[in-house]
Coordinates of C-alpha atoms in Angstrom, one line a residue:
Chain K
X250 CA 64.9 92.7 154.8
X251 CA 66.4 89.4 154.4
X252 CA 70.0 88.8 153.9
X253 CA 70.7 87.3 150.8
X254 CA 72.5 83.7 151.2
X255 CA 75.8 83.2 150.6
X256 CA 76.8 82.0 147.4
X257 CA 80.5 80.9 147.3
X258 CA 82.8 82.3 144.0
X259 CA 83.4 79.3 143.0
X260 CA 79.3 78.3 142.6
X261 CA 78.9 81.4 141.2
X262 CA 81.1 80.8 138.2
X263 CA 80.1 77.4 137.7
X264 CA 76.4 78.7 137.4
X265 CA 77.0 81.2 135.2
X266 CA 79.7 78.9 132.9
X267 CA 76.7 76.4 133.0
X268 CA 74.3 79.0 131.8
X269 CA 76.5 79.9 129.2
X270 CA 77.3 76.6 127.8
X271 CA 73.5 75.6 127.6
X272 CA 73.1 78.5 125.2
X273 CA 75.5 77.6 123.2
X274 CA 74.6 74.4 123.1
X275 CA 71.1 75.3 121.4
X276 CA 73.2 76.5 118.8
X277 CA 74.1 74.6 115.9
X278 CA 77.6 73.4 115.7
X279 CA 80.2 74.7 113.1
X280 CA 83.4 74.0 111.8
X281 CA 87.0 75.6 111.0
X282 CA 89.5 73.5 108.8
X283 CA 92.4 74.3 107.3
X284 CA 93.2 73.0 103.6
X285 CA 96.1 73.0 101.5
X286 CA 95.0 76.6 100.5
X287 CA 93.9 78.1 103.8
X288 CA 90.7 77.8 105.8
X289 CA 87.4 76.4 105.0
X290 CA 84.3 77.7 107.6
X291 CA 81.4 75.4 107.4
X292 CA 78.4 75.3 109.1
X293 CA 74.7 74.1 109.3
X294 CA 72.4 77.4 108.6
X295 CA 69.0 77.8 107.4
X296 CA 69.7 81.6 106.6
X297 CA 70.9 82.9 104.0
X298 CA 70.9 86.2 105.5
X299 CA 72.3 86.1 108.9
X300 CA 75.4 85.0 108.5
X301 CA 77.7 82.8 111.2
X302 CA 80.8 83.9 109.3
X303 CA 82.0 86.4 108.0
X304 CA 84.9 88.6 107.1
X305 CA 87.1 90.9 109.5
X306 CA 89.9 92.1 107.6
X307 CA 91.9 91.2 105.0
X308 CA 93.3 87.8 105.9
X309 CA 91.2 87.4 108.9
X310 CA 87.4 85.7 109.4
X311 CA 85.4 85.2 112.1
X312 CA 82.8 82.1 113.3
X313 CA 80.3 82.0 116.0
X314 CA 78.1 80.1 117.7
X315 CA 75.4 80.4 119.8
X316 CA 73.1 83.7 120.7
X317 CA 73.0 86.0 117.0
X318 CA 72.2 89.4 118.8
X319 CA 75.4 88.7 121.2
X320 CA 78.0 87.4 118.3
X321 CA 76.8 89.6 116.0
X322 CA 77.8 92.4 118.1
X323 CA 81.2 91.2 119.2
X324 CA 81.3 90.8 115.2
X325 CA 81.2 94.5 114.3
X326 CA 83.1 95.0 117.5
X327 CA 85.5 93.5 116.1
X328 CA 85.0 94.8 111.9
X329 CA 85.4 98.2 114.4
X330 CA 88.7 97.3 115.7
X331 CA 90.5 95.6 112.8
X332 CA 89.3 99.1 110.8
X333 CA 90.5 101.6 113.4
X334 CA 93.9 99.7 113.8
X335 CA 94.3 99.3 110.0
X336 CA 93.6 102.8 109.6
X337 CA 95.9 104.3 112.1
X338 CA 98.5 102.0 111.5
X339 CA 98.9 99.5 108.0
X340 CA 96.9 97.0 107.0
X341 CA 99.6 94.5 108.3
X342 CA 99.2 95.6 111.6
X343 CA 95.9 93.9 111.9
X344 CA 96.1 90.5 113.1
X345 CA 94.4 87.5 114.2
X346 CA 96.6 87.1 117.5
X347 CA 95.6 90.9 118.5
X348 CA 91.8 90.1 118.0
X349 CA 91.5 87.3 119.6
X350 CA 93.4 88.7 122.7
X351 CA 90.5 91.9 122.5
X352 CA 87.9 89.4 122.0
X353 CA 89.1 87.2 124.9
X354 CA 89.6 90.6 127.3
X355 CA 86.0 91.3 126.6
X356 CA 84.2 88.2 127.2
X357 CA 86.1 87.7 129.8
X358 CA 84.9 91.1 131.3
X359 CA 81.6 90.4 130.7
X360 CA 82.0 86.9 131.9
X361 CA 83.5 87.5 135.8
X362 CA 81.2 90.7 135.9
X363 CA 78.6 90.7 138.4
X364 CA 76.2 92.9 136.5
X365 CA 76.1 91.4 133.0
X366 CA 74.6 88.4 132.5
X367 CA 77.4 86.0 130.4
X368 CA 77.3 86.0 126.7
X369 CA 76.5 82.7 125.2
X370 CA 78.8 82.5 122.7
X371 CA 81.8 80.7 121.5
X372 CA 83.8 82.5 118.5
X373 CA 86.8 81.0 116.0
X374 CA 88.6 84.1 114.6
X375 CA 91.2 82.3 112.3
X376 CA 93.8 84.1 109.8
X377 CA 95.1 83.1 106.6
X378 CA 99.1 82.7 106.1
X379 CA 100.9 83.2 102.9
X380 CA 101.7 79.4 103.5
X381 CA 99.8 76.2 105.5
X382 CA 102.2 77.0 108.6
X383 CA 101.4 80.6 108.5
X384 CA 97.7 80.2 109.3
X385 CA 96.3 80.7 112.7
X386 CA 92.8 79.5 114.4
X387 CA 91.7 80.4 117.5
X388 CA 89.1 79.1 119.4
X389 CA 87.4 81.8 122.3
X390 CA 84.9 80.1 124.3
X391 CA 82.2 82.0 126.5
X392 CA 85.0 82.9 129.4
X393 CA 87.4 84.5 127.5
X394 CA 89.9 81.7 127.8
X395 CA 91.8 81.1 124.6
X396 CA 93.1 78.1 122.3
X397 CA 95.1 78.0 119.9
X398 CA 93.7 75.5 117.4
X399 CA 95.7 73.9 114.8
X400 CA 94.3 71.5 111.9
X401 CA 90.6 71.5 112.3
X402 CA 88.0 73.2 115.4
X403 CA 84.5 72.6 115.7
X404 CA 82.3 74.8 118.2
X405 CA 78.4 75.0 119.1
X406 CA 76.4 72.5 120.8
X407 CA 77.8 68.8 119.8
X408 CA 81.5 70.6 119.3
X409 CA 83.0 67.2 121.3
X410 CA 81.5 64.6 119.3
X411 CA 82.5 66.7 116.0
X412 CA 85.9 67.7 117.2
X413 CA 86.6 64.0 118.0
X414 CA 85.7 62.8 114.6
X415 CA 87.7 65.7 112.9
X416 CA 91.2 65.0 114.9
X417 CA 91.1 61.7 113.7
X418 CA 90.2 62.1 109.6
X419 CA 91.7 65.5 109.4
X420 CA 95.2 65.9 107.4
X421 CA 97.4 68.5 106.2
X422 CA 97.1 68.9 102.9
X423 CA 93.6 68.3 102.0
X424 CA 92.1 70.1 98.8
X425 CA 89.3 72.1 99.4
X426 CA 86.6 69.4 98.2
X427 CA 87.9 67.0 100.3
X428 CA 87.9 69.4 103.3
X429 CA 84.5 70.4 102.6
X430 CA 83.0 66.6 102.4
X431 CA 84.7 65.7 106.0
X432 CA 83.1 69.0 107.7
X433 CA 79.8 67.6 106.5
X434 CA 80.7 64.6 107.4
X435 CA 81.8 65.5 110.8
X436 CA 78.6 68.0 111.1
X437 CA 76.2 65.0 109.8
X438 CA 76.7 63.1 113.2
X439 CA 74.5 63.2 115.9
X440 CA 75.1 63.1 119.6
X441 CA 73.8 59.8 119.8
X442 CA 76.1 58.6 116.8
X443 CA 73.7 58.4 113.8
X444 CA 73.7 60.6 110.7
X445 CA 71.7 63.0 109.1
X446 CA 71.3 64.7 106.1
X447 CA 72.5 67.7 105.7
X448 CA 70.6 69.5 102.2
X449 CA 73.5 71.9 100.5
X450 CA 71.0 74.7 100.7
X451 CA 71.2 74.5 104.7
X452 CA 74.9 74.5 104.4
X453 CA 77.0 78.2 104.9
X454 CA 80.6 77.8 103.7
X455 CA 83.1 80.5 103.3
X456 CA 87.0 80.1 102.7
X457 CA 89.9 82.4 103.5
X458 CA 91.8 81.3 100.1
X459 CA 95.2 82.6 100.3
X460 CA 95.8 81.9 96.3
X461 CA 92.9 84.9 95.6
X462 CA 94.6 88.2 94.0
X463 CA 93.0 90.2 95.9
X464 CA 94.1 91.8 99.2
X465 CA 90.5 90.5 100.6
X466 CA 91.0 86.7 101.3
X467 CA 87.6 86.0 102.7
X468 CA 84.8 84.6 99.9
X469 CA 81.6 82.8 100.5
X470 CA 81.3 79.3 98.5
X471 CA 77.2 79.8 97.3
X472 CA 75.0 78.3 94.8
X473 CA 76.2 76.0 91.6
X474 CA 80.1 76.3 93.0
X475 CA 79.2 74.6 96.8
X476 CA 77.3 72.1 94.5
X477 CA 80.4 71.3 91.8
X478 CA 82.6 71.7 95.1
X479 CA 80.2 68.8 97.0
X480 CA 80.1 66.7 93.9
X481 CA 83.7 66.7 93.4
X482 CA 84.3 65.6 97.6
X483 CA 81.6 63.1 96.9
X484 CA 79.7 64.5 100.0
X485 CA 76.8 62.0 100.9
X486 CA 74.3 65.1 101.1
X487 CA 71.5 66.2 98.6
X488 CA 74.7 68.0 96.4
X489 CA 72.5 69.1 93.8
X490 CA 72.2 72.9 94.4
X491 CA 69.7 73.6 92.1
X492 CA 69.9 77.4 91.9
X493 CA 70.1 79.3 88.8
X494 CA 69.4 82.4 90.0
X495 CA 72.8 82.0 92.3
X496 CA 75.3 83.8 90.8
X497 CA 79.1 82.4 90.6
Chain O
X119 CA 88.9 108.7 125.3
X120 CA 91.6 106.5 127.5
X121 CA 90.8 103.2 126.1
X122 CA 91.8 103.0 122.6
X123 CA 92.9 100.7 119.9
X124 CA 96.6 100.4 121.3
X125 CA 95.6 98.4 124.4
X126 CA 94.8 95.3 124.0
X127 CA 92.3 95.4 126.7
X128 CA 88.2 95.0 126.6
X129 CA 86.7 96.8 123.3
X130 CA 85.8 100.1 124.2
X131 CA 82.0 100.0 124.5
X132 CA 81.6 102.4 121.7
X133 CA 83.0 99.5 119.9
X134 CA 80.3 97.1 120.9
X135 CA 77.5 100.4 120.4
X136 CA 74.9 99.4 117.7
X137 CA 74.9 102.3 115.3
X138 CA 75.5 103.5 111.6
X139 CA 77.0 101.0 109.1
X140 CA 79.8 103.6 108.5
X141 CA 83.0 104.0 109.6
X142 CA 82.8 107.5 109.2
X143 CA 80.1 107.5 111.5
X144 CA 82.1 105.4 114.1
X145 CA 85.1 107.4 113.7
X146 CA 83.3 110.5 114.1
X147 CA 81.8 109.8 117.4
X148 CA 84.9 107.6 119.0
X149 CA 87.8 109.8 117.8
X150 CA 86.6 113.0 115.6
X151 CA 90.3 114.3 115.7
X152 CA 91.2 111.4 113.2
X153 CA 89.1 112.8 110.5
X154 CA 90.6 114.7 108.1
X155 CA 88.1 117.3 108.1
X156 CA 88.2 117.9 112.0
X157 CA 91.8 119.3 112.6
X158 CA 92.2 123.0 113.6
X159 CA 94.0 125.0 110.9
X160 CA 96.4 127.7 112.2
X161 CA 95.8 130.4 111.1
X162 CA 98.1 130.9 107.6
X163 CA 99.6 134.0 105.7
X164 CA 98.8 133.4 101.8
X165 CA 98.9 129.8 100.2
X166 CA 100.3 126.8 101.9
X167 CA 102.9 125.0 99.5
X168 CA 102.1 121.6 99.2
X169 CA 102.8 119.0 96.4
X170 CA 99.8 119.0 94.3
X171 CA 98.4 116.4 91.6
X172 CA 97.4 117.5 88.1
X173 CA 95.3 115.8 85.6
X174 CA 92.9 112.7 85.9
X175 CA 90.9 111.4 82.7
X176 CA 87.7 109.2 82.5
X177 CA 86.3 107.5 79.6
X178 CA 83.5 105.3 79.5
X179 CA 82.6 102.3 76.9
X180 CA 80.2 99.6 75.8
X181 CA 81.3 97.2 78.5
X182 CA 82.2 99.8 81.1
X183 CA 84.7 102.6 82.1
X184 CA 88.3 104.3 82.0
X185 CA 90.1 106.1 84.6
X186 CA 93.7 107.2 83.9
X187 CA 95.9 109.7 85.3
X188 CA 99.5 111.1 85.0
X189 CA 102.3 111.1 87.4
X190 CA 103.0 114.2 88.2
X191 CA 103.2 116.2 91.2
X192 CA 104.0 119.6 91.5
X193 CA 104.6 122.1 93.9
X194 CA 104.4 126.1 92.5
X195 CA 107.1 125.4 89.4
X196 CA 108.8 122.4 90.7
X197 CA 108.2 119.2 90.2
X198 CA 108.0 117.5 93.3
X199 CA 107.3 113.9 92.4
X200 CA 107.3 112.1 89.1
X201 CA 106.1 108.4 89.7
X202 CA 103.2 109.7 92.2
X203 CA 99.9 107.5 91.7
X204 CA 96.9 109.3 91.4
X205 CA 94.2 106.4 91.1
X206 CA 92.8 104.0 93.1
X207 CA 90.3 100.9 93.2
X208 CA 87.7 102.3 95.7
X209 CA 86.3 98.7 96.3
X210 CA 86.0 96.1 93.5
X211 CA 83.8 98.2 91.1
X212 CA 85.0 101.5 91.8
X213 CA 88.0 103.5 91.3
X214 CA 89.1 107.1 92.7
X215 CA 91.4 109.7 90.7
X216 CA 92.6 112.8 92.3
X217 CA 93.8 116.0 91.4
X218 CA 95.2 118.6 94.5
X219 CA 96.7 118.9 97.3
X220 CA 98.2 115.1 97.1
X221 CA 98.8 114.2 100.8
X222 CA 95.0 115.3 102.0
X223 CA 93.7 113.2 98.9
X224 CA 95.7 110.5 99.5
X225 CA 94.4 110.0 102.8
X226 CA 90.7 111.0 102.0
X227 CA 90.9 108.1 99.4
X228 CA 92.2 106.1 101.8
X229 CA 89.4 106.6 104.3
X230 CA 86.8 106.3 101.6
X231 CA 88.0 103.0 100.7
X232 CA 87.8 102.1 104.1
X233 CA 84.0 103.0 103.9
X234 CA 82.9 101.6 101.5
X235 CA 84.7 98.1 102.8
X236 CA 83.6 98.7 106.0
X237 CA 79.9 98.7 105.0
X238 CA 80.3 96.3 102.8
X239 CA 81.7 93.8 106.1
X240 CA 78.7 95.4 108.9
X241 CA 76.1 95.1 106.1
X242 CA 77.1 91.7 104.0
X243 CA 76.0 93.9 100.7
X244 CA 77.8 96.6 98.7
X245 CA 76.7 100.4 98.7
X246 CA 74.9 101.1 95.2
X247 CA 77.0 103.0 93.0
X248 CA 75.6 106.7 93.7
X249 CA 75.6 106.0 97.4
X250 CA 79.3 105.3 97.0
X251 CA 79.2 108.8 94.9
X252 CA 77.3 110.7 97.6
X253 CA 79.7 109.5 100.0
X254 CA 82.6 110.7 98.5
X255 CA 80.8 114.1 98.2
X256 CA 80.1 114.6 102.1
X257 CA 83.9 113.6 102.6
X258 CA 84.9 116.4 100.1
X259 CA 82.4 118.9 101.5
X260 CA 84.1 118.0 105.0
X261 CA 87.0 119.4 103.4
X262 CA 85.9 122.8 102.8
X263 CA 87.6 124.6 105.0
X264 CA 90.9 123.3 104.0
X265 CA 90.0 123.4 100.6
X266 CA 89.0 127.7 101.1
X267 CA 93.2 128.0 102.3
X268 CA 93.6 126.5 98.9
X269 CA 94.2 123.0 100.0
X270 CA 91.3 121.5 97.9
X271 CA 90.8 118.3 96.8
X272 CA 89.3 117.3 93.7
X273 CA 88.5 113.9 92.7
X274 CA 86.9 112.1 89.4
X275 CA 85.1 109.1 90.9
X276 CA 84.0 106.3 88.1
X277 CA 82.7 102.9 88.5
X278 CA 80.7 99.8 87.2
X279 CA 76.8 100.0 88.1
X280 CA 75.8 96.7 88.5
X281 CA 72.3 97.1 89.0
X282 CA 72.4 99.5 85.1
X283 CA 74.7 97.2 83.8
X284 CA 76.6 99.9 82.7
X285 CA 80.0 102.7 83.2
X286 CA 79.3 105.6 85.2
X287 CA 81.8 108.7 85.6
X288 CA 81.3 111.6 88.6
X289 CA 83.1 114.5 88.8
X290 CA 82.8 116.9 91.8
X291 CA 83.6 120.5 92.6
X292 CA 85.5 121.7 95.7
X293 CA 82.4 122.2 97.5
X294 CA 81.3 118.9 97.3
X295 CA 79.0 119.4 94.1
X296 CA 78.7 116.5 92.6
X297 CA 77.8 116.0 87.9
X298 CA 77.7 112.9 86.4
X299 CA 79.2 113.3 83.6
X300 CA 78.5 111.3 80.1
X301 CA 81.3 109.7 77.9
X302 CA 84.3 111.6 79.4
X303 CA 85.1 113.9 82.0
X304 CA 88.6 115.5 82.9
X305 CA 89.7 117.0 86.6
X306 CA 93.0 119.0 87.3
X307 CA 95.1 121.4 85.8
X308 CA 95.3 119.6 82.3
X309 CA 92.1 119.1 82.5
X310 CA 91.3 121.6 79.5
X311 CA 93.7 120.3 77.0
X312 CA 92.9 117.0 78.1
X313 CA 89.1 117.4 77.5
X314 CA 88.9 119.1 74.3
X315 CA 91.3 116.2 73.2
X316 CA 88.5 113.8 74.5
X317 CA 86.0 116.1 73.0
X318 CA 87.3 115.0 69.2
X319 CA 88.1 111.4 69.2
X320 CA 85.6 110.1 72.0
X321 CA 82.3 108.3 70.7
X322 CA 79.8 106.1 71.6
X323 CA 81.0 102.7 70.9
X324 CA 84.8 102.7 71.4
X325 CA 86.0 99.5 72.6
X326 CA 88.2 98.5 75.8
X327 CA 91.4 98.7 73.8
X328 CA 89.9 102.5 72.1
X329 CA 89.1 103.6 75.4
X330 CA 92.0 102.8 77.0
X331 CA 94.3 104.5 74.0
X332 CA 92.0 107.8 73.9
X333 CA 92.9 108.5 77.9
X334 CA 96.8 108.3 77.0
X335 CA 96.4 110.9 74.1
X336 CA 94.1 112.6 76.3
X337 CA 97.0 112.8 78.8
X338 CA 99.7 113.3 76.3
X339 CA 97.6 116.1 74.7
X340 CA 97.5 117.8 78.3
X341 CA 101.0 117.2 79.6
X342 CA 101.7 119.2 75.9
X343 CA 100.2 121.9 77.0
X344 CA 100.0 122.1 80.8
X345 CA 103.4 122.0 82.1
X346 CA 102.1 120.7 85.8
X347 CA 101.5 117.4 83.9
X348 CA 103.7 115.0 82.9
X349 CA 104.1 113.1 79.8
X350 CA 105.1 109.5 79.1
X351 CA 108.5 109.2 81.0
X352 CA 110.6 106.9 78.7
X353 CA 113.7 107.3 79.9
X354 CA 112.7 106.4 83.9
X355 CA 109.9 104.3 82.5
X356 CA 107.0 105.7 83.9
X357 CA 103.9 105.4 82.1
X358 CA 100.4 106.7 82.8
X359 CA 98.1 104.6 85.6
X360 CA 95.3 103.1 83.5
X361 CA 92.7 101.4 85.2
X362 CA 89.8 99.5 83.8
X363 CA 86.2 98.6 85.4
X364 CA 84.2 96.1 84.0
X365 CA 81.7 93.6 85.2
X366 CA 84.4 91.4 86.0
X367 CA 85.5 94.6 88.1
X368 CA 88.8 97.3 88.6
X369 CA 91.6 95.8 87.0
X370 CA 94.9 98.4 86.1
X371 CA 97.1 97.9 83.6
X372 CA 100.1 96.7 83.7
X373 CA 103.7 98.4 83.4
X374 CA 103.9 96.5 80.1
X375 CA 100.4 97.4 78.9
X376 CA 100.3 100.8 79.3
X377 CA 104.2 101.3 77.9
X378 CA 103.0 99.6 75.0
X379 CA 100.1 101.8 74.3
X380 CA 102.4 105.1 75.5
X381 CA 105.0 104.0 72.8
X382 CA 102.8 103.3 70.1
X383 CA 101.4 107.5 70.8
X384 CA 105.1 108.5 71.0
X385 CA 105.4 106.6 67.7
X386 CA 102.5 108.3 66.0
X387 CA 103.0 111.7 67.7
X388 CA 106.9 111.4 66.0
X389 CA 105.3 111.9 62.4
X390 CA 102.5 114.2 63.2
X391 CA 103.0 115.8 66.9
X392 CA 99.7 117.3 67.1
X393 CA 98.2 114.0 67.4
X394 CA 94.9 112.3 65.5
X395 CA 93.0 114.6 63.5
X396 CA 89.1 114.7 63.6
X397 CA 87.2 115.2 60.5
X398 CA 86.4 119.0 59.7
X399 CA 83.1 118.1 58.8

């Protein structure tokens, strides 16, 4: 038997954060912003199906990029969690802070442990405030580290590029068309720094909208409302979302 | 089971476990002792006193359904609340009324309404309208042996089927039996008085504003007669919970609503205290 060589921690980790980031980077990117009336999620997604956001809890949503079968997990991980607390406790115990510290304990886990190989995603769970300084966005890349985000976030495999372009157009304040047309905007650019086209019908966008009656914040944007909502932002994208059989 | 919800450690991995789409399921497996139906009953001498709700009413309509209830709670001959609720929404199309012991029904609505979100958030699609039915059935069936040392819970479940287009009432029996019932169905001690009221002035093509007036007679007829339900309250102000689910899904009545329609009954029943009269013929 030969002894296996030597491979120093700190090698080790770079690998594996390598391998993780590659996998991400297949992924497509996505954004988080935050309007004047909470948080838009938009992202490039030729699914209608499988979903990269989704709701949590009541005032919280979650984003992900990168593997489906890993995020998707740490997703109803997570829908577990936020249900078990709410449940034992109040609904206002469940919060964004607390999920993001579970999610970062966990992919952080997984990430320094030997015998799993590191998940390659990278996760926004944001919350909703009852006013623009209330709401919180945090950003949980593969190692469990974890940023606190404010104004706009961009993950997935051009996140620089896009986060770059967001920090300098994004400002507080911003109706939710207006929002909307800079995240396609920002998601339009390439690597290389030509544009795209982005077709509404390969858009997914969901809001947290903290004027909704309803306990539930979290709503997806679909069909003839994404189009009037693209119109209205004057999005340079195909913003004709010719759909009747989409309901809303 | 160490690891648990109040560290803010790694998820558990039952957390991160594919499996069912319910949290019934989940909770069932991770912590069974949180279900209602899981706790160990001493055992008791005769009946356990308890505050217990009385009368729930559902009426359905063209455009969809009715569920009302009173406020009373009662415990043997006292009254042990009088602004207790008695409905809930169950999700957005669905609403829960219930009549019995009031703190195990409170909570069993509570973890129902939990289920049906909680699918609704794994799956990204809502449970169809009898599978939200069936549901509630298993979790009152759960509750058997509670029910058998006369702790029973007995809801009236009514919602908006969106795939019929149409109002839909259930009512259930303490063993989990589960009728649909057609037009109107009554739960509870008034249940009786509250139902042959029902009986006389329901038909087919009430409106909204018909529907919601026949459940407050309905109630006021059974708080006449049935003294574990209470009446309109004037003098506290504490009217009847009226809920309404439509298409455009639950929506309750306000304070102002339903004391509008509770004073314009009090009105009526000032001249003629038996209430509207049917035909003979």
């Amino acid at each position: 038997m030969s002894t296996p060589f030597y491979v120093s921690p700190q090698q080790a980790m770079a690998d594996r954060a390598e391998y993780a980031r590659k996998g991400i980077a297949r992924g497509r990117s996505l954004v988080v912003l935050q309007f004047a009336d909470g948080i838009v999620f938009v992202g490039e997604n030729p699914s209608r199906a499988l979903h990269k956001f989704s709701e949590i809890y009541d005032r919280i949503g979650f984003a992900a990029a990168g593997k489906y079968n890993e995020y998707e997990n740490l997703r109803i991980g997570g829908v577990r969690y936020a249900d078990m607390r709410g449940y034992t406790y109040d609904r206002d115990d469940v919060t964004a802070r607390g999920l993001a510290n579970v999610y970062a304990q966990t992919l952080g886990t997984i990430f320094s442990s030997a015998a799993e190989k590191p998940y390659e995603v990278e996760l926004v769970v944001a919350e909703v405030g009852e006013t623009p300084e209330g709401d919180q966005i945090y950003r949980l890349p593969h190692d469990g580290s974890i940023v606190d985000e404010h104004g706009s976030v961009a993950v997935g495999g051009n996140a620089e590029t896009i986060s770059t372009y967001l920090d300098q157009r994004h400002e507080d304040g911003m109706s939710l068309a207006e929002a909307l047309k800079l995240a396609v905007q920002a998601l339009s650019r390439d690597t290389n720094g030509s544009e795209r086209e982005i077709p509404a019908e390969r858009l997914e966008v969901a809001v947290l909208d903290r004027t909704r009656p309803q306990q539930r914040k979290f709503k997806r944007i679909v069909g003839r409302q994404l189009g009037r909502l693209l119109e209205e932002g004057g999005a340079s994208t195909a913003a004709e979302a010719e759909d009747p059989d989409d309901e809303e | 089971m160490e690891a648990n919800t109040r560290s803010t450690g790694r998820l558990p991995a039952a957390f991160l476990t594919p499996g069912s789409s319910s949290f019934m399921d989940f909770l069932s497996d991770y912590q069974p002792e949180m279900l209602p139906g899981r706790r160990q009953l001493p055992p008791t001498q005769g009946v356990v006193e308890a505050p217990h709700g009385t009368t729930i009413v559902a009426v359905s309509f063209a455009g969809g359904v009715v569920l009302a209830g009173d406020r009373r709670a009662t415990m043997g001959n006292v009254i042990a609340q009088r602004d207790i609720e008695k409905v809930f929404p169950a999700d957005e199309y669905s609403a829960v009324g219930i009549a019995g012991t009031a703190g195990l029904a409170v909570e069993m609505v509570k973890l129902f309404q939990l289920e049906l979100e909680h699918f609704e958030k794994v799956e990204g699609t809502t449970l169809s309208l009898e599978g939200k039915a069936n549901r509630l059935s298993t979790m009152i069936r759960s509750n058997l042996g509670m029910a058998m040392q006369g702790l029973a819970v007995v809801p009236l479940f009514a919602g908006f089927d969106v795939d019929r287009d149409r109002g839909r009432i259930f009512s259930y029996d303490v063993t989990g039996g589960r009728s649909e019932e057609h037009g109107f169905a009554a739960t509870g001690s008034g249940s009786l008085f509250a139902r042959s009221a029902m009986k006389k002035l329901y038909h087919k093509d009430l409106t909204e504003d018909q529907a919601t007036t026949l459940v407050v007679q309905a109630l006021y007829d059974a708080a006449d007669d049935d003294s574990a339900t209470g009446g309109p309250d004037v003098a506290r102000r504490i009217y009847p919970i009226v809920t309404v689910i439509t298409e455009d899904g639950f929506r309750r009545l306000t304070d102002q609503e339903s004391s509008e329609t509770a004073a314009a009954i009090i009105e009526r029943r000032l001249e003629q205290p038996d209430g509207p009269r049917a035909a003979l013929l």
